[in-house]
mmCIF file of C-alpha atoms and ligand atoms in Angstrom:
data_model
loop_
_atom_site.group_PDB
_atom_site.id
_atom_site.type_symbol
_atom_site.label_atom_id
_atom_site.label_comp_id
_atom_site.label_asym_id
_atom_site.label_seq_id
_atom_site.Cartn_x
_atom_site.Cartn_y
_atom_site.Cartn_z
ATOM 1 C CA MET A 1387 -5.324 -73.524 19.302
ATOM 2 C CA MET A 1388 -6.442 -71.087 16.636
ATOM 3 C CA ALA A 1389 -6.331 -67.372 16.084
ATOM 4 C CA GLU A 1390 -9.353 -65.621 17.520
ATOM 5 C CA LEU A 1391 -12.274 -65.553 15.145
ATOM 6 C CA SER A 1392 -13.614 -62.054 14.548
ATOM 7 C CA ALA A 1393 -17.127 -61.421 15.904
ATOM 8 C CA PRO A 1394 -18.721 -61.517 12.416
ATOM 9 C CA ALA A 1395 -16.839 -64.737 11.615
ATOM 10 C CA GLN A 1396 -18.072 -66.274 14.878
ATOM 11 C CA LYS A 1397 -21.607 -65.448 13.818
ATOM 12 C CA VAL A 1398 -21.160 -67.010 10.370
ATOM 13 C CA VAL A 1399 -19.682 -70.145 11.928
ATOM 14 C CA ALA A 1400 -22.517 -70.394 14.481
ATOM 15 C CA LEU A 1401 -25.167 -69.904 11.778
ATOM 16 C CA ALA A 1402 -23.542 -72.698 9.788
ATOM 17 C CA GLY A 1403 -23.996 -75.012 12.781
ATOM 18 C CA LEU A 1404 -20.250 -75.320 13.309
ATOM 19 C CA GLY A 1405 -20.080 -73.461 16.633
ATOM 20 C CA ASP A 1406 -19.252 -76.594 18.634
ATOM 21 C CA LEU A 1407 -16.299 -77.372 16.345
ATOM 22 C CA ALA A 1408 -15.068 -73.776 16.643
ATOM 23 C CA GLU A 1409 -15.158 -74.178 20.426
ATOM 24 C CA LYS A 1410 -13.314 -77.476 20.229
ATOM 25 C CA LEU A 1411 -10.602 -75.873 18.107
ATOM 26 C CA ALA A 1412 -10.378 -72.809 20.361
ATOM 27 C CA ALA A 1413 -9.852 -75.150 23.330
ATOM 28 C CA GLY A 1414 -6.965 -76.828 21.493
ATOM 29 C CA GLU A 1415 -8.878 -80.107 21.097
ATOM 30 C CA ARG A 1416 -8.299 -82.255 18.064
ATOM 31 C CA LEU A 1417 -10.889 -82.969 15.408
ATOM 32 C CA ASP A 1418 -11.892 -86.611 14.958
ATOM 33 C CA LEU A 1419 -13.287 -88.632 12.044
ATOM 34 C CA ALA A 1420 -16.898 -87.526 12.563
ATOM 35 C CA ASP A 1421 -15.843 -83.859 12.867
ATOM 36 C CA GLY A 1422 -13.848 -84.048 9.659
ATOM 37 C CA VAL A 1423 -16.749 -85.615 7.754
ATOM 38 C CA ARG A 1424 -19.103 -82.901 9.044
ATOM 39 C CA LEU A 1425 -16.723 -80.242 7.721
ATOM 40 C CA LEU A 1426 -16.454 -81.962 4.332
ATOM 41 C CA GLU A 1427 -20.246 -82.095 4.147
ATOM 42 C CA THR A 1428 -20.975 -78.523 5.172
ATOM 43 C CA PRO A 1429 -22.754 -76.497 2.494
ATOM 44 C CA ASP A 1430 -21.448 -73.313 4.144
ATOM 45 C CA VAL A 1431 -17.988 -73.191 2.647
ATOM 46 C CA ALA A 1432 -17.500 -69.575 3.780
ATOM 47 C CA ALA A 1433 -17.903 -70.532 7.452
ATOM 48 C CA LEU A 1434 -15.509 -73.438 7.035
ATOM 49 C CA GLY A 1435 -13.080 -71.086 5.268
ATOM 50 C CA ALA A 1436 -13.218 -68.665 8.209
ATOM 51 C CA LEU A 1437 -12.213 -71.459 10.588
ATOM 52 C CA ALA A 1438 -9.400 -72.700 8.358
ATOM 53 C CA ASN A 1439 -8.171 -69.199 7.686
ATOM 54 C CA ALA A 1440 -7.869 -68.523 11.406
ATOM 55 C CA ALA A 1441 -5.663 -71.613 11.752
ATOM 56 C CA ARG A 1442 -3.625 -70.561 8.710
ATOM 57 C CA GLU A 1443 -3.102 -67.031 9.983
ATOM 58 C CA ARG A 1444 -2.070 -68.268 13.420
ATOM 59 C CA LEU A 1445 0.692 -70.306 11.775
ATOM 60 C CA HIS A 1446 1.750 -68.020 8.940
ATOM 61 C CA GLY A 1447 -0.073 -64.675 9.098
ATOM 62 C CA ASP A 1448 -0.447 -63.362 5.552
ATOM 63 C CA VAL A 1449 2.729 -65.022 4.290
ATOM 64 C CA THR A 1450 2.346 -67.251 1.248
ATOM 65 C CA TYR A 1451 5.381 -69.255 0.249
ATOM 66 C CA PHE A 1452 6.421 -70.226 -3.246
ATOM 67 C CA ASN A 1453 9.588 -71.703 -4.694
ATOM 68 C CA ARG A 1454 11.461 -71.824 -7.953
ATOM 69 C CA ASN A 1455 11.757 -75.433 -8.981
ATOM 70 C CA LEU A 1456 12.029 -77.744 -11.955
ATOM 71 C CA HIS A 1457 10.040 -80.972 -12.338
ATOM 72 C CA ILE A 1458 11.671 -83.939 -14.065
ATOM 73 C CA ASN A 1459 9.727 -87.140 -14.842
ATOM 74 C CA ALA A 1460 12.608 -89.213 -16.181
ATOM 75 C CA THR A 1461 10.627 -92.295 -17.198
ATOM 76 C CA ASN A 1462 6.929 -93.126 -17.598
ATOM 77 C CA VAL A 1463 7.510 -96.857 -17.897
ATOM 78 C CA CYS A 1464 5.721 -98.286 -14.870
ATOM 79 C CA GLU A 1465 4.951 -101.798 -13.658
ATOM 80 C CA ALA A 1466 2.122 -100.598 -11.434
ATOM 81 C CA ASP A 1467 -1.334 -100.570 -12.942
ATOM 82 C CA CYS A 1468 -3.090 -97.675 -11.158
ATOM 83 C CA ILE A 1469 -6.471 -97.074 -12.763
ATOM 84 C CA PHE A 1470 -6.365 -93.282 -12.240
ATOM 85 C CA CYS A 1471 -3.027 -92.761 -13.966
ATOM 86 C CA SER A 1472 -2.694 -91.279 -17.462
ATOM 87 C CA PHE A 1473 1.080 -90.939 -17.336
ATOM 88 C CA ALA A 1474 2.352 -94.495 -17.022
ATOM 89 C CA ARG A 1475 3.017 -96.936 -19.879
ATOM 90 C CA LEU A 1476 3.396 -100.551 -18.825
ATOM 91 C CA GLU A 1477 6.346 -101.477 -21.016
ATOM 92 C CA THR A 1478 9.480 -100.102 -22.539
ATOM 93 C CA GLY A 1479 8.807 -100.165 -26.287
ATOM 94 C CA HIS A 1480 5.197 -98.966 -26.041
ATOM 95 C CA PRO A 1481 4.824 -96.131 -28.578
ATOM 96 C CA ASP A 1482 4.261 -93.540 -25.817
ATOM 97 C CA ALA A 1483 6.781 -94.949 -23.355
ATOM 98 C CA TYR A 1484 9.916 -92.980 -22.697
ATOM 99 C CA THR A 1485 13.002 -93.216 -20.536
ATOM 100 C CA MET A 1486 15.359 -90.283 -20.598
ATOM 101 C CA THR A 1487 19.051 -90.971 -20.877
ATOM 102 C CA LEU A 1488 21.008 -89.393 -18.062
ATOM 103 C CA ASP A 1489 22.215 -86.781 -20.527
ATOM 104 C CA GLU A 1490 18.628 -85.917 -21.480
ATOM 105 C CA ALA A 1491 17.495 -85.667 -17.859
ATOM 106 C CA VAL A 1492 20.471 -83.596 -16.791
ATOM 107 C CA GLY A 1493 20.104 -81.555 -19.976
ATOM 108 C CA ARG A 1494 16.767 -80.311 -18.615
ATOM 109 C CA LEU A 1495 18.643 -78.646 -15.781
ATOM 110 C CA ARG A 1496 21.589 -77.581 -17.914
ATOM 111 C CA SER A 1497 19.306 -75.934 -20.455
ATOM 112 C CA LEU A 1498 18.106 -73.491 -17.803
ATOM 113 C CA ASP A 1499 21.468 -71.908 -18.348
ATOM 114 C CA GLY A 1500 22.055 -70.695 -14.821
ATOM 115 C CA ALA A 1501 18.461 -69.451 -14.267
ATOM 116 C CA PHE A 1502 17.823 -69.219 -10.526
ATOM 117 C CA LEU A 1503 16.159 -72.212 -8.885
ATOM 118 C CA THR A 1504 16.441 -73.941 -5.526
ATOM 119 C CA GLU A 1505 14.932 -77.371 -6.125
ATOM 120 C CA VAL A 1506 14.616 -80.178 -8.636
ATOM 121 C CA HIS A 1507 11.552 -82.409 -8.069
ATOM 122 C CA ILE A 1508 11.818 -85.908 -9.583
ATOM 123 C CA VAL A 1509 8.962 -88.451 -9.753
ATOM 124 C CA ASN A 1510 8.994 -91.462 -12.091
ATOM 125 C CA GLY A 1511 7.245 -94.680 -13.036
ATOM 126 C CA LEU A 1512 8.347 -98.027 -11.563
ATOM 127 C CA ASN A 1513 10.589 -99.023 -14.448
ATOM 128 C CA PRO A 1514 11.622 -102.709 -14.404
ATOM 129 C CA ASP A 1515 14.362 -102.244 -16.985
ATOM 130 C CA LEU A 1516 16.694 -99.882 -15.143
ATOM 131 C CA PRO A 1517 19.550 -100.661 -12.748
ATOM 132 C CA PHE A 1518 19.646 -98.898 -9.366
ATOM 133 C CA SER A 1519 22.697 -96.993 -10.603
ATOM 134 C CA TYR A 1520 20.396 -95.095 -13.020
ATOM 135 C CA TYR A 1521 18.927 -93.252 -10.027
ATOM 136 C CA THR A 1522 22.150 -92.679 -8.087
ATOM 137 C CA ASP A 1523 23.901 -91.556 -11.298
ATOM 138 C CA LEU A 1524 20.988 -89.224 -12.064
ATOM 139 C CA LEU A 1525 21.258 -87.562 -8.657
ATOM 140 C CA SER A 1526 25.051 -87.225 -8.780
ATOM 141 C CA ALA A 1527 24.969 -85.886 -12.332
ATOM 142 C CA LEU A 1528 22.380 -83.251 -11.383
ATOM 143 C CA LYS A 1529 24.478 -82.285 -8.352
ATOM 144 C CA ALA A 1530 27.576 -82.015 -10.543
ATOM 145 C CA VAL A 1531 25.798 -79.445 -12.718
ATOM 146 C CA ARG A 1532 24.227 -77.451 -9.850
ATOM 147 C CA PRO A 1533 25.673 -78.426 -6.427
ATOM 148 C CA ASP A 1534 23.570 -75.761 -4.696
ATOM 149 C CA VAL A 1535 20.217 -77.138 -5.854
ATOM 150 C CA HIS A 1536 18.165 -79.369 -3.496
ATOM 151 C CA LEU A 1537 17.060 -82.718 -4.957
ATOM 152 C CA LYS A 1538 13.585 -83.758 -3.770
ATOM 153 C CA ALA A 1539 13.198 -87.096 -5.445
ATOM 154 C CA PHE A 1540 11.338 -90.411 -5.631
ATOM 155 C CA THR A 1541 7.999 -91.091 -3.955
ATOM 156 C CA ALA A 1542 7.741 -93.654 -1.167
ATOM 157 C CA VAL A 1543 6.265 -95.997 -3.793
ATOM 158 C CA GLU A 1544 9.479 -95.762 -5.804
ATOM 159 C CA ILE A 1545 11.654 -96.213 -2.695
ATOM 160 C CA ALA A 1546 9.695 -99.348 -1.682
ATOM 161 C CA TYR A 1547 10.008 -100.654 -5.258
ATOM 162 C CA PHE A 1548 13.789 -100.085 -5.267
ATOM 163 C CA ALA A 1549 14.125 -101.935 -1.942
ATOM 164 C CA GLU A 1550 12.229 -104.949 -3.256
ATOM 165 C CA LYS A 1551 13.690 -104.992 -6.748
ATOM 166 C CA TYR A 1552 17.314 -104.422 -5.839
ATOM 167 C CA GLY A 1553 17.270 -106.498 -2.603
ATOM 168 C CA MET A 1554 17.977 -103.739 -0.101
ATOM 169 C CA THR A 1555 16.287 -102.449 3.034
ATOM 170 C CA THR A 1556 14.485 -99.101 2.854
ATOM 171 C CA GLU A 1557 17.267 -97.604 4.915
ATOM 172 C CA GLU A 1558 19.970 -98.951 2.577
ATOM 173 C CA VAL A 1559 18.140 -97.505 -0.441
ATOM 174 C CA LEU A 1560 17.794 -94.122 1.217
ATOM 175 C CA ARG A 1561 21.434 -94.093 2.389
ATOM 176 C CA ALA A 1562 22.665 -94.788 -1.143
ATOM 177 C CA LEU A 1563 20.414 -92.070 -2.578
ATOM 178 C CA VAL A 1564 21.465 -89.554 0.068
ATOM 179 C CA ALA A 1565 25.126 -90.325 -0.677
ATOM 180 C CA ALA A 1566 24.371 -89.512 -4.338
ATOM 181 C CA GLY A 1567 22.679 -86.193 -3.480
ATOM 182 C CA LEU A 1568 19.083 -86.847 -2.365
ATOM 183 C CA GLY A 1569 17.827 -84.103 -0.055
ATOM 184 C CA SER A 1570 14.193 -85.015 0.717
ATOM 185 C CA LEU A 1571 11.209 -87.061 -0.472
ATOM 186 C CA PRO A 1572 8.167 -85.751 -2.338
ATOM 187 C CA GLY A 1573 4.737 -86.757 -1.081
ATOM 188 C CA GLY A 1574 3.303 -88.638 -4.053
ATOM 189 C CA GLY A 1575 2.054 -92.205 -4.202
ATOM 190 C CA ALA A 1576 -0.039 -92.020 -1.021
ATOM 191 C CA GLU A 1577 -3.265 -91.983 -3.096
ATOM 192 C CA VAL A 1578 -5.945 -93.121 -0.599
ATOM 193 C CA PHE A 1579 -4.846 -95.226 2.378
ATOM 194 C CA ALA A 1580 -8.197 -96.924 3.101
ATOM 195 C CA ASP A 1581 -8.090 -100.585 1.990
ATOM 196 C CA ARG A 1582 -11.349 -100.521 0.024
ATOM 197 C CA ALA A 1583 -10.296 -97.577 -2.124
ATOM 198 C CA ARG A 1584 -6.656 -98.590 -2.433
ATOM 199 C CA ARG A 1585 -7.596 -102.063 -3.704
ATOM 200 C CA LYS A 1586 -9.587 -100.448 -6.517
ATOM 201 C CA LEU A 1587 -7.235 -97.620 -7.353
ATOM 202 C CA CYS A 1588 -3.796 -99.196 -7.122
ATOM 203 C CA ALA A 1589 -3.950 -102.801 -5.952
ATOM 204 C CA ASP A 1590 -0.430 -103.727 -7.055
ATOM 205 C CA LYS A 1591 1.706 -101.070 -5.474
ATOM 206 C CA VAL A 1592 2.999 -100.573 -1.962
ATOM 207 C CA SER A 1593 0.349 -100.783 0.783
ATOM 208 C CA ALA A 1594 -0.714 -97.825 2.919
ATOM 209 C CA ASP A 1595 1.399 -99.123 5.814
ATOM 210 C CA GLY A 1596 4.330 -99.633 3.441
ATOM 211 C CA TRP A 1597 4.032 -96.031 2.208
ATOM 212 C CA LEU A 1598 3.892 -94.717 5.762
ATOM 213 C CA ASP A 1599 6.822 -96.893 6.790
ATOM 214 C CA VAL A 1600 9.123 -95.481 4.088
ATOM 215 C CA HIS A 1601 8.395 -91.985 5.432
ATOM 216 C CA ARG A 1602 8.908 -93.226 9.019
ATOM 217 C CA VAL A 1603 12.360 -94.570 8.111
ATOM 218 C CA ALA A 1604 13.233 -91.419 6.155
ATOM 219 C CA HIS A 1605 12.191 -89.176 9.060
ATOM 220 C CA ARG A 1606 14.247 -91.255 11.514
ATOM 221 C CA MET A 1607 17.251 -90.754 9.249
ATOM 222 C CA GLY A 1608 16.714 -86.989 9.449
ATOM 223 C CA LEU A 1609 15.161 -86.539 6.010
ATOM 224 C CA ARG A 1610 12.105 -84.339 5.611
ATOM 225 C CA SER A 1611 9.249 -85.283 3.328
ATOM 226 C CA ASN A 1612 5.852 -84.233 2.030
ATOM 227 C CA CYS A 1613 2.570 -86.090 1.981
ATOM 228 C CA THR A 1614 -0.420 -86.160 -0.369
ATOM 229 C CA LEU A 1615 -3.962 -87.438 -0.836
ATOM 230 C CA LEU A 1616 -5.425 -88.147 -4.269
ATOM 231 C CA TYR A 1617 -8.983 -86.859 -3.845
ATOM 232 C CA GLY A 1618 -12.075 -86.827 -5.990
ATOM 233 C CA SER A 1619 -12.047 -90.259 -7.623
ATOM 234 C CA ILE A 1620 -13.818 -93.171 -5.909
ATOM 235 C CA GLU A 1621 -13.048 -92.480 -2.255
ATOM 236 C CA THR A 1622 -15.716 -91.630 0.334
ATOM 237 C CA LEU A 1623 -15.602 -88.597 2.618
ATOM 238 C CA GLU A 1624 -14.851 -90.928 5.568
ATOM 239 C CA GLU A 1625 -11.898 -92.334 3.627
ATOM 240 C CA ARG A 1626 -10.572 -88.816 3.019
ATOM 241 C CA VAL A 1627 -10.645 -88.015 6.731
ATOM 242 C CA ASP A 1628 -9.246 -91.439 7.662
ATOM 243 C CA HIS A 1629 -6.298 -90.644 5.373
ATOM 244 C CA LEU A 1630 -5.702 -87.309 7.119
ATOM 245 C CA LEU A 1631 -5.813 -88.992 10.526
ATOM 246 C CA ARG A 1632 -3.246 -91.620 9.517
ATOM 247 C CA LEU A 1633 -0.909 -88.831 8.369
ATOM 248 C CA ARG A 1634 -1.505 -86.964 11.620
ATOM 249 C CA ASP A 1635 -0.643 -90.104 13.640
ATOM 250 C CA LEU A 1636 2.669 -90.602 11.840
ATOM 251 C CA GLN A 1637 3.470 -86.922 12.236
ATOM 252 C CA ASP A 1638 2.857 -87.223 16.002
ATOM 253 C CA GLU A 1639 5.435 -90.006 16.005
ATOM 254 C CA THR A 1640 8.160 -88.476 13.797
ATOM 255 C CA GLY A 1641 7.500 -84.777 13.084
ATOM 256 C CA GLY A 1642 9.120 -85.230 9.654
ATOM 257 C CA PHE A 1643 6.351 -84.050 7.294
ATOM 258 C CA GLN A 1644 6.718 -80.489 6.104
ATOM 259 C CA THR A 1645 3.771 -80.079 3.776
ATOM 260 C CA PHE A 1646 0.494 -81.726 2.896
ATOM 261 C CA ILE A 1647 -0.554 -81.463 -0.759
ATOM 262 C CA PRO A 1648 -4.061 -82.570 -1.758
ATOM 263 C CA LEU A 1649 -3.867 -83.801 -5.372
ATOM 264 C CA LYS A 1650 -7.062 -83.242 -7.321
ATOM 265 C CA PHE A 1651 -8.065 -86.183 -9.501
ATOM 266 C CA HIS A 1652 -7.930 -85.508 -13.258
ATOM 267 C CA ALA A 1653 -10.101 -87.779 -15.358
ATOM 268 C CA GLU A 1654 -8.830 -87.709 -18.949
ATOM 269 C CA ASN A 1655 -6.971 -90.544 -20.651
ATOM 270 C CA ASN A 1656 -7.386 -93.030 -17.830
ATOM 271 C CA ARG A 1657 -9.834 -95.760 -16.799
ATOM 272 C CA LEU A 1658 -11.862 -93.424 -14.588
ATOM 273 C CA GLU A 1659 -12.738 -91.132 -17.483
ATOM 274 C CA LYS A 1660 -16.459 -91.321 -16.755
ATOM 275 C CA LEU A 1661 -16.145 -89.876 -13.256
ATOM 276 C CA PRO A 1662 -16.924 -86.199 -12.750
ATOM 277 C CA GLU A 1663 -13.937 -84.254 -11.418
ATOM 278 C CA PRO A 1664 -14.185 -82.559 -8.013
ATOM 279 C CA THR A 1665 -15.826 -79.136 -8.045
ATOM 280 C CA ALA A 1666 -14.042 -76.006 -6.835
ATOM 281 C CA LEU A 1667 -16.242 -76.155 -3.717
ATOM 282 C CA ASP A 1668 -15.180 -79.752 -2.985
ATOM 283 C CA THR A 1669 -11.597 -78.607 -3.323
ATOM 284 C CA LEU A 1670 -11.979 -75.654 -0.968
ATOM 285 C CA ARG A 1671 -13.803 -77.823 1.586
ATOM 286 C CA LEU A 1672 -11.038 -80.412 1.467
ATOM 287 C CA PHE A 1673 -8.219 -77.888 1.812
ATOM 288 C CA ALA A 1674 -9.940 -76.139 4.730
ATOM 289 C CA THR A 1675 -10.712 -79.440 6.477
ATOM 290 C CA ALA A 1676 -7.123 -80.599 6.001
ATOM 291 C CA ARG A 1677 -5.810 -77.375 7.569
ATOM 292 C CA LEU A 1678 -7.985 -77.981 10.626
ATOM 293 C CA VAL A 1679 -7.417 -81.737 11.027
ATOM 294 C CA LEU A 1680 -3.681 -81.715 10.320
ATOM 295 C CA ASP A 1681 -2.819 -79.499 13.268
ATOM 296 C CA ASN A 1682 0.736 -80.859 13.391
ATOM 297 C CA ILE A 1683 1.834 -80.445 9.753
ATOM 298 C CA PRO A 1684 3.072 -76.886 9.285
ATOM 299 C CA HIS A 1685 2.329 -76.245 5.615
ATOM 300 C CA LEU A 1686 -0.570 -76.814 3.235
ATOM 301 C CA LYS A 1687 0.339 -76.528 -0.432
ATOM 302 C CA ALA A 1688 -1.829 -75.816 -3.450
ATOM 303 C CA TYR A 1689 -0.332 -77.418 -6.524
ATOM 304 C CA TRP A 1690 -1.562 -74.983 -9.172
ATOM 305 C CA PRO A 1691 -0.877 -77.154 -12.247
ATOM 306 C CA MET A 1692 -3.725 -79.434 -11.166
ATOM 307 C CA LEU A 1693 -6.044 -76.942 -9.455
ATOM 308 C CA GLY A 1694 -5.808 -74.135 -11.971
ATOM 309 C CA THR A 1695 -4.439 -70.759 -10.948
ATOM 310 C CA LYS A 1696 -7.846 -69.320 -9.991
ATOM 311 C CA VAL A 1697 -8.805 -72.001 -7.480
ATOM 312 C CA ALA A 1698 -5.204 -72.073 -6.215
ATOM 313 C CA GLN A 1699 -5.450 -68.333 -5.577
ATOM 314 C CA LEU A 1700 -8.778 -68.715 -3.779
ATOM 315 C CA SER A 1701 -7.355 -71.511 -1.644
ATOM 316 C CA LEU A 1702 -5.070 -68.947 0.035
ATOM 317 C CA TRP A 1703 -8.167 -68.031 2.118
ATOM 318 C CA TYR A 1704 -9.042 -71.683 2.826
ATOM 319 C CA GLY A 1705 -5.963 -72.784 4.734
ATOM 320 C CA VAL A 1706 -3.253 -72.777 2.067
ATOM 321 C CA ASP A 1707 0.076 -71.025 2.753
ATOM 322 C CA ASP A 1708 2.199 -72.377 -0.101
ATOM 323 C CA LEU A 1709 1.893 -72.284 -3.888
ATOM 324 C CA ASP A 1710 4.051 -74.770 -5.746
ATOM 325 C CA GLY A 1711 6.125 -73.351 -7.646
ATOM 326 C CA THR A 1712 7.542 -72.407 -11.037
ATOM 327 C CA VAL A 1713 7.487 -76.139 -12.041
ATOM 328 C CA ARG A 1714 8.572 -75.485 -15.671
ATOM 329 C CA GLU A 1715 7.332 -78.728 -17.200
ATOM 330 C CA GLU A 1716 4.669 -81.029 -15.841
ATOM 331 C CA ARG A 1717 3.659 -84.329 -17.415
ATOM 332 C CA ILE A 1718 1.565 -86.327 -14.929
ATOM 333 C CA TYR A 1719 -1.473 -84.003 -14.879
ATOM 334 C CA HIS A 1720 -1.141 -82.665 -18.360
ATOM 335 C CA MET A 1721 -1.390 -86.234 -19.664
ATOM 336 C CA ALA A 1722 -4.550 -86.507 -17.498
ATOM 337 C CA GLY A 1723 -6.150 -83.460 -19.076
ATOM 338 C CA ALA A 1724 -4.964 -80.503 -16.982
ATOM 339 C CA SER A 1725 -5.215 -77.357 -19.080
ATOM 340 C CA THR A 1726 -3.025 -75.166 -16.862
ATOM 341 C CA PRO A 1727 0.181 -73.606 -18.217
ATOM 342 C CA GLN A 1728 3.435 -75.584 -18.057
ATOM 343 C CA MET A 1729 5.122 -72.967 -15.915
ATOM 344 C CA LEU A 1730 4.601 -69.743 -14.011
ATOM 345 C CA GLY A 1731 7.417 -67.250 -13.610
ATOM 346 C CA ARG A 1732 8.401 -65.753 -10.274
ATOM 347 C CA ASP A 1733 6.705 -62.453 -11.112
ATOM 348 C CA GLN A 1734 3.477 -64.196 -12.114
ATOM 349 C CA LEU A 1735 3.409 -66.224 -8.891
ATOM 350 C CA MET A 1736 4.065 -63.128 -6.808
ATOM 351 C CA ALA A 1737 1.358 -61.145 -8.632
ATOM 352 C CA LEU A 1738 -1.141 -63.948 -8.108
ATOM 353 C CA ILE A 1739 -0.396 -64.048 -4.368
ATOM 354 C CA ARG A 1740 -0.486 -60.247 -3.995
ATOM 355 C CA ALA A 1741 -3.788 -60.019 -5.868
ATOM 356 C CA ALA A 1742 -5.232 -62.353 -3.217
ATOM 357 C CA GLY A 1743 -4.168 -59.899 -0.520
ATOM 358 C CA ARG A 1744 -1.341 -62.085 0.760
ATOM 359 C CA ILE A 1745 2.416 -61.556 1.060
ATOM 360 C CA PRO A 1746 4.604 -63.628 -1.277
ATOM 361 C CA VAL A 1747 7.781 -65.071 0.224
ATOM 362 C CA GLU A 1748 10.204 -67.167 -1.790
ATOM 363 C CA ARG A 1749 11.339 -70.261 0.095
ATOM 364 C CA ASP A 1750 13.747 -73.128 -0.388
ATOM 365 C CA THR A 1751 12.731 -76.765 0.131
ATOM 366 C CA HIS A 1752 13.019 -76.494 3.922
ATOM 367 C CA TYR A 1753 11.072 -73.194 4.038
ATOM 368 C CA ALA A 1754 14.106 -71.000 4.656
ATOM 369 C CA VAL A 1755 13.451 -67.596 3.104
ATOM 370 C CA VAL A 1756 15.391 -67.072 -0.106
ATOM 371 C CA ALA A 1757 16.822 -63.624 -0.573
ATOM 372 C CA GLU A 1758 16.210 -62.016 -3.954
ATOM 373 C CA SER A 1759 18.917 -63.097 -6.397
HETATM 374 O O1 LIG B 2534 1.349 -90.190 -6.752
HETATM 375 C C1 LIG B 2534 -1.337 -89.447 -10.887
HETATM 376 C C2 LIG B 2534 -0.879 -88.266 -8.701
HETATM 377 C C3 LIG B 2534 1.235 -88.096 -7.906
HETATM 378 C C4 LIG B 2534 -3.216 -88.518 -11.467
HETATM 379 O O2 LIG B 2534 5.822 -83.489 -2.740
HETATM 380 C C5 LIG B 2534 -2.759 -87.945 -10.279
HETATM 381 O O3 LIG B 2534 5.918 -81.406 -3.316
HETATM 382 C C6 LIG B 2534 -4.582 -86.579 -10.261
HETATM 383 O O4 LIG B 2534 4.219 -86.714 -6.137
HETATM 384 N N1 LIG B 2534 -5.095 -87.097 -11.388
HETATM 385 C C7 LIG B 2534 2.666 -87.670 -8.204
HETATM 386 N N2 LIG B 2534 -3.439 -86.984 -9.679
HETATM 387 C C8 LIG B 2534 2.854 -86.175 -7.966
HETATM 388 C C9 LIG B 2534 3.631 -85.854 -6.733
HETATM 389 C C10 LIG B 2534 3.734 -84.438 -6.274
HETATM 390 C C11 LIG B 2534 3.152 -83.402 -6.992
HETATM 391 C C12 LIG B 2534 3.334 -82.086 -6.533
HETATM 392 C C13 LIG B 2534 4.088 -81.803 -5.428
HETATM 393 C C14 LIG B 2534 4.658 -82.857 -4.711
HETATM 394 C C15 LIG B 2534 5.514 -82.573 -3.514
HETATM 395 C C16 LIG B 2534 4.470 -84.186 -5.127
HETATM 396 O O5 LIG B 2534 0.359 -87.644 -8.901
HETATM 397 C C17 LIG B 2534 0.937 -89.540 -7.886
HETATM 398 C C18 LIG B 2534 -0.578 -89.535 -7.950
HETATM 399 O O6 LIG B 2534 -1.127 -89.404 -6.673
HETATM 400 N N3 LIG B 2534 -1.608 -88.551 -9.958
HETATM 401 N N4 LIG B 2534 -2.311 -89.441 -11.841
HETATM 402 C C19 LIG B 2534 -4.456 -88.079 -12.030
HETATM 403 N N5 LIG B 2534 -4.974 -88.607 -13.137
#
């Protein structure tokens, strides 16, 4: 079910030829593959935005969440050979490869010198030269410095890699990480689930079913997680919607996803350099379609370091209710050509949200409201 569309919005939607989908949504019916593709193809992005905004306002009104977080990418050494990636280096010893010592990684948190934050987000390469204790020690050392901070760490691709490399089940890996301080999983590594695209983009990392299964196990253990789609490289519109539907199916089963984050493909310094990047209109269409198809995932997040602050701000009228975050230092997209700043302060984030006519609310990882500190 959606919020009522205003009479002028109903007119715009009807003129765009989307009246039947508006009726379907108003009746609480779910969108299917063909519906999703129609939305992604519509030239009338304003009409699509009106539909998505109604769904967004039904869930969250004018509230737009943000959080204060720190990103750590502790190593870029990675065995996987994903053709879209500008961050990874295949081997330790490559001139651009790095692996932080635990002191260096924890120093990133320590150097904030007590500055307020609620979350550390950690995503790494699949490094063949590290023992499992590197990751558990990293989590416990971060917790020792700031016990109050939530650790959202390791994509499902990393978890699957740990299970295989260190001879454990997914559940054993997750139990050991939780014992060391893990609080939830980020949504990265999903890329595109469809076989055709996945074989081209990232043939040698965990399969779509493997990715989904790590999240299934995590959700059954009571952990929450996020999910993503890498859009705008070689995938078709059908493959984008297929990806959304597979996420929706798992969410029906477990209810453990908090947030969907579409990740916009950046084309510099990787093997897809010749591809044009998605336009702002493609981005708005995808966000709005995701809001409407993913009727069971509560939050839709715009990750401003990859979208740019202007498109991220605009997205707040195309389904988005969450702007990630202060971030502080981002490597994955900046190595792929993102020209956004490395961090936004709390005041800047709040001003950006207010200027869009929305209400900023600081959240923690589980969307509890954080009182001003
Ligand atoms: O899995 C890599 C993507 C992801 C490129 O859960 C690229 O809150 C675009 O996990 N162009 C990692 N994308 C990032 C990630 C994440 C980010 C923000 C929030 C959350 C969350 C999770 O980055 C990878 C991959 O899909 N990526 N290279 C590129 N050239």
